[in-house]
Each structure stands twice: as structure tokens, then as C-alpha cells.
Short mmCIF file of C-alpha atoms and ligand atoms in Angstrom, two decimals:
data_model
loop_
_atom_site.label_atom_id
_atom_site.label_comp_id
_atom_site.label_asym_id
_atom_site.label_seq_id
_atom_site.Cartn_x
_atom_site.Cartn_y
_atom_site.Cartn_z
CA MET A 1 -0.01 -0.02 0.02
CA ILE A 2 1.30 3.45 -0.83
CA SER A 3 -1.14 5.53 1.22
CA ASP A 4 -4.70 5.23 2.36
CA ARG A 5 -5.81 6.73 -0.95
CA LEU A 6 -3.23 5.14 -3.20
CA PHE A 7 -2.96 1.42 -3.06
CA THR A 8 -3.32 -1.37 -5.58
CA ILE A 9 -4.88 -4.08 -3.51
CA ARG A 10 -5.81 -4.67 0.16
CA GLU A 11 -8.12 -6.69 2.35
CA GLU A 12 -11.30 -5.02 3.58
CA GLY A 13 -13.29 -7.35 5.87
CA ASP A 14 -13.96 -10.50 3.90
CA ALA A 15 -13.58 -8.59 0.59
CA VAL A 16 -10.63 -7.41 -1.44
CA ALA A 17 -10.42 -3.71 -2.35
CA ILE A 18 -8.65 -2.74 -5.58
CA LEU A 19 -7.81 0.55 -7.20
CA ASP A 20 -9.79 0.44 -10.45
CA GLN A 21 -6.99 1.07 -13.03
CA SER A 22 -9.43 1.25 -15.89
CA LEU A 23 -10.42 4.71 -14.65
CA LEU A 24 -6.93 6.08 -14.18
CA PRO A 25 -5.40 8.60 -14.66
CA HIS A 26 -8.59 10.54 -14.69
CA GLN A 27 -10.26 9.15 -11.66
CA VAL A 28 -9.07 7.44 -8.45
CA ALA A 29 -11.75 4.95 -7.38
CA THR A 30 -11.82 1.79 -5.34
CA ARG A 31 -13.77 -1.32 -6.19
CA HIS A 32 -14.53 -4.33 -4.03
CA LEU A 33 -14.03 -7.95 -5.13
CA ASN A 34 -16.33 -10.30 -3.28
CA THR A 35 -16.28 -13.43 -5.38
CA LEU A 36 -14.08 -15.55 -7.66
CA ALA A 37 -15.98 -14.10 -10.62
CA ASP A 38 -15.20 -10.55 -9.43
CA ALA A 39 -11.49 -11.38 -9.21
CA ALA A 40 -11.41 -13.07 -12.65
CA HIS A 41 -13.27 -10.11 -14.22
CA ALA A 42 -10.83 -7.66 -12.63
CA ILE A 43 -7.85 -9.38 -14.10
CA ARG A 44 -9.47 -10.06 -17.54
CA ALA A 45 -10.86 -6.56 -17.97
CA MET A 46 -7.59 -5.03 -16.67
CA LEU A 47 -9.10 -3.24 -13.62
CA VAL A 48 -5.87 -4.64 -12.13
CA ARG A 49 -2.95 -5.11 -14.34
CA GLY A 50 0.84 -5.62 -14.41
CA ALA A 51 2.27 -9.05 -13.94
CA PRO A 52 3.02 -8.96 -10.16
CA LEU A 53 -0.32 -7.45 -9.33
CA ILE A 54 -2.20 -9.96 -11.50
CA GLY A 55 -0.46 -12.70 -9.45
CA VAL A 56 -1.47 -11.12 -6.14
CA THR A 57 -5.02 -10.60 -7.33
CA ALA A 58 -5.25 -14.22 -8.49
CA ALA A 59 -4.07 -15.35 -5.05
CA TYR A 60 -6.79 -13.32 -3.38
CA GLY A 61 -9.19 -14.63 -5.96
CA VAL A 62 -8.57 -18.13 -4.62
CA ALA A 63 -9.21 -16.96 -1.13
CA LEU A 64 -12.51 -15.35 -2.24
CA ALA A 65 -13.52 -18.62 -4.10
CA LEU A 66 -13.09 -20.76 -1.02
CA LYS A 67 -15.91 -18.96 0.72
CA ASP A 68 -18.21 -21.16 -1.32
CA GLY A 69 -16.47 -24.44 -0.49
CA ALA A 70 -12.86 -25.46 -0.05
CA GLY A 71 -12.70 -29.04 -1.30
CA ASP A 72 -9.97 -30.17 -3.76
CA LYS A 73 -12.32 -29.91 -6.73
CA ALA A 74 -13.47 -26.38 -5.94
CA LEU A 75 -9.91 -25.32 -5.32
CA ARG A 76 -8.72 -26.69 -8.71
CA GLN A 77 -11.71 -25.20 -10.49
CA SER A 78 -11.10 -21.74 -9.01
CA CYS A 79 -7.47 -21.89 -10.07
CA ASP A 80 -8.42 -23.02 -13.55
CA THR A 81 -10.85 -20.09 -13.91
CA LEU A 82 -8.24 -17.57 -12.76
CA ALA A 83 -5.44 -19.14 -14.89
CA ALA A 84 -7.61 -18.61 -18.05
CA THR A 85 -7.89 -14.86 -17.54
CA ARG A 86 -4.74 -13.69 -19.17
CA PRO A 87 -1.98 -15.83 -20.80
CA THR A 88 1.37 -13.92 -20.81
CA ALA A 89 2.11 -12.82 -17.28
CA VAL A 90 3.65 -15.85 -15.64
CA ASN A 91 3.18 -14.43 -12.13
CA LEU A 92 -0.51 -15.43 -12.50
CA HIS A 93 0.47 -19.13 -12.89
CA TRP A 94 3.24 -18.84 -10.35
CA ALA A 95 0.80 -17.48 -7.66
CA LEU A 96 -1.90 -20.11 -8.51
CA THR A 97 0.60 -22.97 -8.34
CA ARG A 98 1.80 -21.62 -5.01
CA MET A 99 -1.70 -21.34 -3.67
CA GLN A 100 -2.69 -24.89 -4.80
CA ARG A 101 0.47 -26.45 -3.33
CA CYS A 102 -0.05 -24.67 -0.01
CA LEU A 103 -3.79 -25.36 0.29
CA LEU A 104 -3.78 -28.98 -0.90
CA ALA A 105 -1.42 -29.73 2.05
CA VAL A 106 -3.94 -28.22 4.57
CA PRO A 107 -7.16 -29.94 5.87
CA VAL A 108 -10.26 -28.67 4.12
CA ALA A 109 -11.59 -27.06 7.25
CA GLN A 110 -8.54 -24.86 7.56
CA ARG A 111 -8.18 -23.98 3.94
CA ARG A 112 -10.15 -20.73 3.87
CA ALA A 113 -8.04 -19.16 6.57
CA ALA A 114 -4.88 -20.52 5.03
CA ALA A 115 -5.75 -19.07 1.61
CA TRP A 116 -6.01 -15.52 3.09
CA THR A 117 -2.76 -16.00 4.92
CA GLU A 118 -0.96 -17.24 1.79
CA ALA A 119 -2.35 -14.52 -0.43
CA ARG A 120 -1.29 -11.95 2.19
CA ALA A 121 2.21 -13.51 2.17
CA ILE A 122 2.42 -13.33 -1.64
CA ALA A 123 1.49 -9.60 -1.55
CA ALA A 124 3.99 -8.86 1.20
CA GLU A 125 6.74 -10.74 -0.48
CA ASP A 126 6.08 -8.92 -3.74
CA ALA A 127 6.41 -5.54 -2.01
CA ALA A 128 9.61 -6.59 -0.24
CA ALA A 129 11.16 -7.99 -3.46
CA ASN A 130 10.33 -4.78 -5.42
CA ARG A 131 11.93 -2.69 -2.59
CA ARG A 132 15.14 -4.69 -3.10
CA ILE A 133 14.90 -4.28 -6.90
CA GLY A 134 14.80 -0.55 -6.25
CA ALA A 135 17.92 -0.64 -4.17
CA HIS A 136 19.81 -2.72 -6.77
CA GLY A 137 18.55 -0.52 -9.58
CA LEU A 138 19.53 2.60 -7.72
CA VAL A 139 23.19 1.60 -8.13
CA LEU A 140 22.70 1.64 -11.89
CA ILE A 141 21.36 5.10 -11.79
CA GLU A 142 24.12 6.27 -9.37
CA ASN A 143 26.64 5.07 -12.00
CA ILE A 144 25.23 7.35 -14.71
CA ALA A 145 27.53 10.41 -15.05
CA ARG A 146 24.89 12.94 -16.28
CA ARG A 147 22.78 14.91 -13.74
CA PRO A 148 19.91 14.71 -13.89
CA ALA A 149 20.29 11.15 -15.08
CA SER A 150 18.06 10.55 -18.11
CA LEU A 151 16.03 7.41 -18.12
CA MET A 152 13.44 5.96 -20.47
CA THR A 153 10.72 3.41 -19.67
CA HIS A 154 7.85 1.80 -21.46
CA CYS A 155 4.34 0.81 -20.31
CA ASN A 156 3.79 0.87 -16.53
CA ALA A 157 6.02 -1.07 -14.25
CA GLY A 158 5.41 1.14 -11.17
CA TRP A 159 3.61 0.55 -7.98
CA LEU A 160 0.34 0.32 -9.80
CA ALA A 161 1.55 -2.90 -11.50
CA THR A 162 2.57 -4.58 -8.20
CA ALA A 163 1.69 -4.86 -4.46
CA ALA A 164 3.99 -1.87 -3.84
CA TRP A 165 6.95 0.00 -5.21
CA GLY A 166 6.87 -1.29 -8.78
CA THR A 167 9.70 -2.98 -10.64
CA ALA A 168 11.20 -0.75 -13.36
CA LEU A 169 10.10 2.39 -11.43
CA ALA A 170 11.29 1.18 -8.03
CA PRO A 171 14.91 2.33 -8.73
CA MET A 172 13.48 5.76 -9.65
CA TYR A 173 11.63 6.00 -6.42
CA CYS A 174 14.81 5.02 -4.55
CA ALA A 175 16.75 7.64 -6.46
CA ARG A 176 14.17 10.17 -5.46
CA GLU A 177 14.56 9.15 -1.85
CA ALA A 178 18.28 9.41 -2.12
CA GLY A 179 18.01 12.94 -3.52
CA LEU A 180 19.54 11.90 -6.87
CA PRO A 181 18.23 14.07 -9.68
CA LEU A 182 16.67 12.28 -12.62
CA HIS A 183 14.35 12.76 -15.54
CA VAL A 184 12.26 9.98 -17.21
CA TYR A 185 10.99 9.74 -20.76
CA VAL A 186 7.69 7.87 -20.60
CA SER A 187 6.33 6.33 -23.78
CA GLU A 188 2.62 6.46 -24.38
CA THR A 189 2.28 2.66 -24.89
CA ARG A 190 -0.47 2.43 -27.45
CA PRO A 191 -3.09 1.08 -27.51
CA ARG A 192 -3.86 0.93 -23.76
CA ASN A 193 -1.70 3.92 -22.91
CA GLN A 194 -0.19 2.49 -19.74
CA GLY A 195 2.49 5.19 -20.11
CA LEU A 196 -0.20 7.67 -18.84
CA LEU A 197 -0.29 5.56 -15.65
CA THR A 198 3.48 5.85 -15.39
CA ALA A 199 3.25 9.61 -15.93
CA TRP A 200 0.57 9.82 -13.21
CA GLU A 201 2.69 7.87 -10.76
CA LEU A 202 5.78 9.98 -11.47
CA HIS A 203 3.70 13.15 -11.09
CA GLU A 204 2.40 11.93 -7.68
CA ALA A 205 6.07 11.21 -6.68
CA ARG A 206 7.28 14.58 -8.06
CA ILE A 207 9.79 12.91 -10.35
CA PRO A 208 10.39 15.06 -13.48
CA HIS A 209 9.13 13.24 -16.60
CA THR A 210 8.12 13.81 -20.23
CA LEU A 211 5.47 11.87 -22.13
CA ILE A 212 6.52 10.85 -25.67
CA ALA A 213 4.75 9.04 -28.52
CA ASP A 214 5.99 5.46 -28.79
CA ASN A 215 7.66 6.24 -32.08
CA ALA A 216 9.70 9.07 -30.76
CA ALA A 217 11.95 6.76 -28.69
CA GLY A 218 14.35 5.94 -31.46
CA LEU A 219 15.06 9.59 -32.17
CA LEU A 220 15.72 10.49 -28.50
CA LEU A 221 18.04 7.54 -28.15
CA ARG A 222 19.90 8.50 -31.34
CA GLU A 223 20.26 12.12 -30.15
CA GLY A 224 21.99 10.92 -26.90
CA LYS A 225 19.16 12.11 -24.73
CA VAL A 226 18.80 8.83 -22.77
CA ASP A 227 21.39 7.26 -20.45
CA MET A 228 19.51 4.08 -19.69
CA VAL A 229 16.34 2.32 -20.63
CA ILE A 230 14.55 0.34 -17.93
CA VAL A 231 11.37 -1.71 -18.35
CA GLY A 232 9.45 -4.31 -16.55
CA ALA A 233 8.60 -7.85 -17.64
CA ASP A 234 5.65 -10.14 -17.82
CA ARG A 235 7.57 -13.36 -18.37
CA ILE A 236 11.31 -13.98 -18.59
CA ALA A 237 12.26 -17.34 -20.18
CA ALA A 238 15.12 -19.43 -18.79
CA ASN A 239 17.54 -18.10 -21.38
CA GLY A 240 16.79 -14.51 -20.46
CA ASP A 241 14.44 -13.74 -23.44
CA THR A 242 11.85 -11.32 -22.02
CA ALA A 243 8.20 -10.71 -22.78
CA ASN A 244 6.97 -7.23 -21.92
CA LYS A 245 4.42 -4.80 -23.23
CA VAL A 246 4.34 -4.57 -27.04
CA GLY A 247 6.93 -1.95 -28.18
CA THR A 248 9.57 -3.01 -25.78
CA TYR A 249 11.52 -4.95 -28.42
CA LEU A 250 11.77 -1.84 -30.70
CA LYS A 251 13.19 0.17 -27.82
CA ALA A 252 15.75 -2.50 -27.07
CA LEU A 253 16.77 -2.63 -30.72
CA ALA A 254 17.18 1.17 -30.83
CA ALA A 255 19.10 1.20 -27.57
CA ALA A 256 21.51 -1.46 -28.75
CA ASP A 257 22.11 0.49 -32.01
CA CYS A 258 22.72 3.65 -30.00
CA GLY A 259 24.95 1.97 -27.33
CA VAL A 260 22.42 2.80 -24.51
CA PRO A 261 22.15 0.19 -21.74
CA PHE A 262 18.80 -1.64 -21.65
CA TYR A 263 17.68 -3.16 -18.32
CA VAL A 264 14.76 -5.30 -17.35
CA ALA A 265 13.52 -5.19 -13.76
CA ALA A 266 11.39 -7.98 -12.34
CA PRO A 267 11.05 -10.23 -9.28
CA LEU A 268 11.98 -13.86 -9.46
CA SER A 269 8.28 -14.74 -9.70
CA THR A 270 8.39 -13.39 -13.26
CA ILE A 271 11.16 -15.86 -14.31
CA ASP A 272 9.60 -18.96 -15.90
CA ARG A 273 12.31 -21.62 -15.62
CA ASP A 274 10.03 -24.06 -17.38
CA CYS A 275 9.97 -21.86 -20.47
CA PRO A 276 13.26 -22.41 -22.43
CA ASP A 277 13.17 -19.33 -24.58
CA GLY A 278 11.06 -16.46 -25.93
CA ALA A 279 9.56 -18.49 -28.74
CA HIS A 280 7.66 -20.51 -26.02
CA ILE A 281 6.02 -17.49 -24.35
CA PRO A 282 2.31 -17.20 -25.10
CA ILE A 283 1.52 -13.75 -26.46
CA GLU A 284 -1.90 -12.30 -25.59
CA ALA A 285 -3.95 -11.25 -28.56
CA ARG A 286 -6.40 -8.62 -27.37
CA ASP A 287 -9.52 -7.24 -28.83
CA GLY A 288 -9.23 -5.03 -31.95
CA GLY A 289 -11.62 -2.51 -30.33
CA GLU A 290 -8.59 -1.31 -28.28
CA LEU A 291 -7.04 0.01 -31.47
CA ARG A 292 -10.26 1.35 -33.06
CA HIS A 293 -11.36 3.36 -30.06
CA VAL A 294 -9.67 5.84 -27.75
CA GLY A 295 -10.90 6.70 -24.29
CA GLY A 296 -10.41 9.97 -22.43
CA LEU A 297 -12.31 12.94 -21.11
CA ASP A 298 -14.68 15.05 -23.12
CA ARG A 299 -14.70 18.84 -23.00
CA LYS A 300 -16.83 18.75 -19.85
CA GLY A 301 -14.33 16.44 -18.14
CA LYS A 302 -16.63 13.42 -18.45
CA PRO A 303 -15.20 9.99 -19.40
CA ALA A 304 -15.79 9.38 -23.15
CA THR A 305 -14.75 7.00 -25.86
CA VAL A 306 -14.40 8.00 -29.49
CA ALA A 307 -13.87 5.81 -32.60
CA ILE A 308 -10.76 6.60 -34.59
CA ALA A 309 -11.33 3.80 -37.15
CA PRO A 310 -14.35 2.01 -38.50
CA ASP A 311 -15.35 -1.24 -36.83
CA SER A 312 -14.95 -2.97 -40.16
CA LEU A 313 -11.20 -2.26 -40.21
CA ALA A 314 -9.08 -5.33 -39.66
CA VAL A 315 -6.59 -4.88 -36.85
CA ALA A 316 -4.02 -7.05 -35.13
CA ASN A 317 -3.51 -6.33 -31.41
CA PRO A 318 -0.69 -8.41 -29.86
CA ALA A 319 -0.31 -7.12 -26.30
CA PHE A 320 3.29 -8.15 -25.76
CA ASP A 321 6.52 -8.75 -27.63
CA VAL A 322 9.72 -10.61 -26.86
CA THR A 323 13.11 -8.95 -26.45
CA PRO A 324 15.93 -11.42 -27.08
CA ALA A 325 18.42 -11.81 -24.21
CA ARG A 326 21.22 -10.54 -26.42
CA LEU A 327 19.72 -7.02 -26.39
CA ILE A 328 19.40 -6.95 -22.60
CA SER A 329 22.24 -5.47 -20.55
CA GLY A 330 21.04 -6.94 -17.29
CA ILE A 331 18.09 -8.23 -15.34
CA VAL A 332 17.47 -6.49 -11.99
CA THR A 333 15.85 -8.88 -9.47
CA GLU A 334 15.57 -8.76 -5.66
CA ARG A 335 18.84 -10.74 -5.66
CA GLY A 336 20.84 -8.18 -7.66
CA VAL A 337 21.67 -7.39 -11.28
CA CYS A 338 22.21 -10.55 -13.33
CA ALA A 339 23.33 -11.17 -16.98
CA PRO A 340 20.32 -12.58 -18.86
CA GLY A 341 22.26 -15.73 -19.61
CA GLN A 342 22.97 -16.36 -15.94
CA LEU A 343 19.47 -16.49 -14.47
CA HIS A 344 19.95 -20.05 -13.30
CA THR A 345 22.49 -18.76 -10.71
CA LEU A 346 19.71 -16.88 -8.94
CA PHE A 347 17.89 -19.99 -7.82
CA GLY A 348 20.55 -22.22 -6.26
CA ASN A 349 19.66 -25.87 -6.32
CA GLY A 350 16.22 -25.49 -4.77
CA PRO A 351 12.90 -26.38 -6.52
O1 LIG B 1 -1.26 -5.50 -20.10
P1 LIG B 1 -0.84 -5.01 -18.85
O2 LIG B 1 -1.10 -3.53 -18.56
O3 LIG B 1 -1.17 -5.89 -17.68
O4 LIG B 1 0.76 -5.01 -19.05
C1 LIG B 1 1.65 -5.63 -18.30
C2 LIG B 1 2.54 -4.59 -17.87
O5 LIG B 1 2.19 -3.84 -16.96
C3 LIG B 1 3.85 -4.42 -18.48
O6 LIG B 1 4.09 -5.10 -19.59
C4 LIG B 1 4.94 -4.10 -17.52
O7 LIG B 1 5.94 -3.47 -18.23
C5 LIG B 1 5.46 -5.37 -16.82
S1 LIG B 1 4.57 -5.81 -15.45
C6 LIG B 1 5.28 -4.86 -14.14
#
């Protein structure tokens, strides 16, 4: 939780309160999830979003589901329902696997309470991991010679996308705490414009930033205006190939061409050791309406959606792309900064 007003997810009685991100950055409003269906809808419709937060919400979704029965079958069905909501963010599957493993080992009568405890632990661990990502990423910013350091990010990998702190934005928050001057170029991130969420977060944190059209990134990199690109991740394959919001790959290509370091920040829960490489990461194909329509505020400040293309226009809307490990300078996790080819060293010999 960031403050009483600004939080992504928290328990309220036997419900779960979320910040409804579909209304941001225009409106800060809370919604309550009371059932498995509410949780599944919140993830699918992107009221909550960002890989770590999707995982935490799924964990709480299991806790909500067990209100109606906590037998093995009900548990498995609730996990199947939640797993089907979005395909790319591996934190969703990671959290559900962890919930199932924990709860199947507990007598049915104690499962409801255990589910809340485990979901709470997943949320707390995510916040703690992201805080450590911030500390490790801060060192990268400290090593930049220019002041203010000039960063670029894509999509939203801030506290909105997690239980707290964020991933790619956590080092920026740590830099701000340390009094280190920085400026951030924030790309719009068409079609869902998660860059506006990042701009809103940075505004709230009083970190100087500039919104750019996605296609302006290459020019700014070529002009030497960016010292480091840092983005989040939705799934990192065992070989370091990284799926993140569509458009990330183009930034990585341009950064490599311009000699600008390109970092990925993510907790260990985003690393899919069962996925050998990027070609095996499922890429979510979203509805074409997201490209044909744009939402915002009308002249009276009321939420409105306008069509910018006819419904008959064929569109393709892949939500993520994969950046090959060779374009990534390092992966910042809670255990430090690691070369993408060395991820196996983060896990020791454990399961
Ligand atoms: O489709 P979304 O908004 O859920 O997108 C996922 C993301 O937030 C990003 O890809 C992000 O950069 C990685 S998750 C911290």
C-alpha cells in the first residue's frame, strides 16, 4: 500500500479492495471484489494489471473462491478459472501454483483461513522484493555520469503494477528518496496507454518526466538524450528472453544500436524456468476495439470513448513482444543485477 488513498490491493473485511485502474489517470476509485468471478473479471478486464499485481489478485481470488467451498475440486476449478484470464504474465500461474501447493497440504476445514494467509504473504513478499529491486537498480542510476540522469521506460512497471514500489520504477523511487536528480521519458504505450499511468505515478512522486509518442523513442536515443532504458517484464524465459508490453523490443533494438544500456527489472516470480526461450512464451492477442477506439475525457471532463477507425477495419492487437536476451544489458531482481544468460545462478539448487 502506498497511502490510504493510493494502493493497488488490500483486504477489507472478507472482501478485497482494488484501485480500479481502468479509470486512471482521470479518476481514483476503489472497487470491491467479493467473489471468484469478481477477481477473474478484474484481471481479464484490466481493472488490475501488471504481472506482479495480477499474481497477487489471483491469489486473493482463490481466497474469495473458497468462501463457497474449499474441497480439492473447488480449489482446482477456481485456479483453472483464474489461470484462463490472461496468458502472458507468468506471475499469475506462479501464484496459483503456490496457492494450490499450499492449500492442498492443509485440511479442508482450515483452507479458507490458510488461503487468506498465503495471499497476504504473496503480496507482502512482492512488495519486499520490489523494494530490493529498487535498491539494486539505484546503483545503476548512481553510476550514470549525467545529472539529472536521463532514463526511459515503457508501459507501466510502477507501484500500480505490483503490490507496492513497482519493478522498473522502483529504482526511480529509490533515487528520489536518495535525492539523486533524474528525468524520465515515458512512452505512451499504445493502444492501452499504460504510459499515462506511469506519468501519473511519477507526477504523484514529483519525479520530472516527459511523455513521448512510442515512435519518438528511437530519435531520442539516437540524439543521446537517454542514459539508460529500464522496463518491466511479464515473463522471462530461462535463457533471458523477455516478454514485456508490445513496443519493448523496438526500444531494445534502438538502444542497442545507440549504445544505450537496456535493463529489465522484475521479481523472481516473473522468471519462468520451465520456459526455455522467448519462442515458447504465449503472447496475448487482445480485442481489436482497443485500437479502433480511444478513451479519455470530453470537454466537460466526463469519461468518453471515440472511434478513430471503422469497426470494419481489420486490426491485429498483440499485447506483448519478446526482447531477445542478447539485447538486454542486465536483469534486475531482488537478488541483484544478473546477466540474462545467468538467471539459473539466482535460484541455487532448490525447486
Ligand atoms: O497488459 P498490462 O497492462 O497488464 O501489461 C503488463 C505490464 O504492466 C507491463 O508489460 C509491464 O511493463 C510489466 S509488469 C510490471
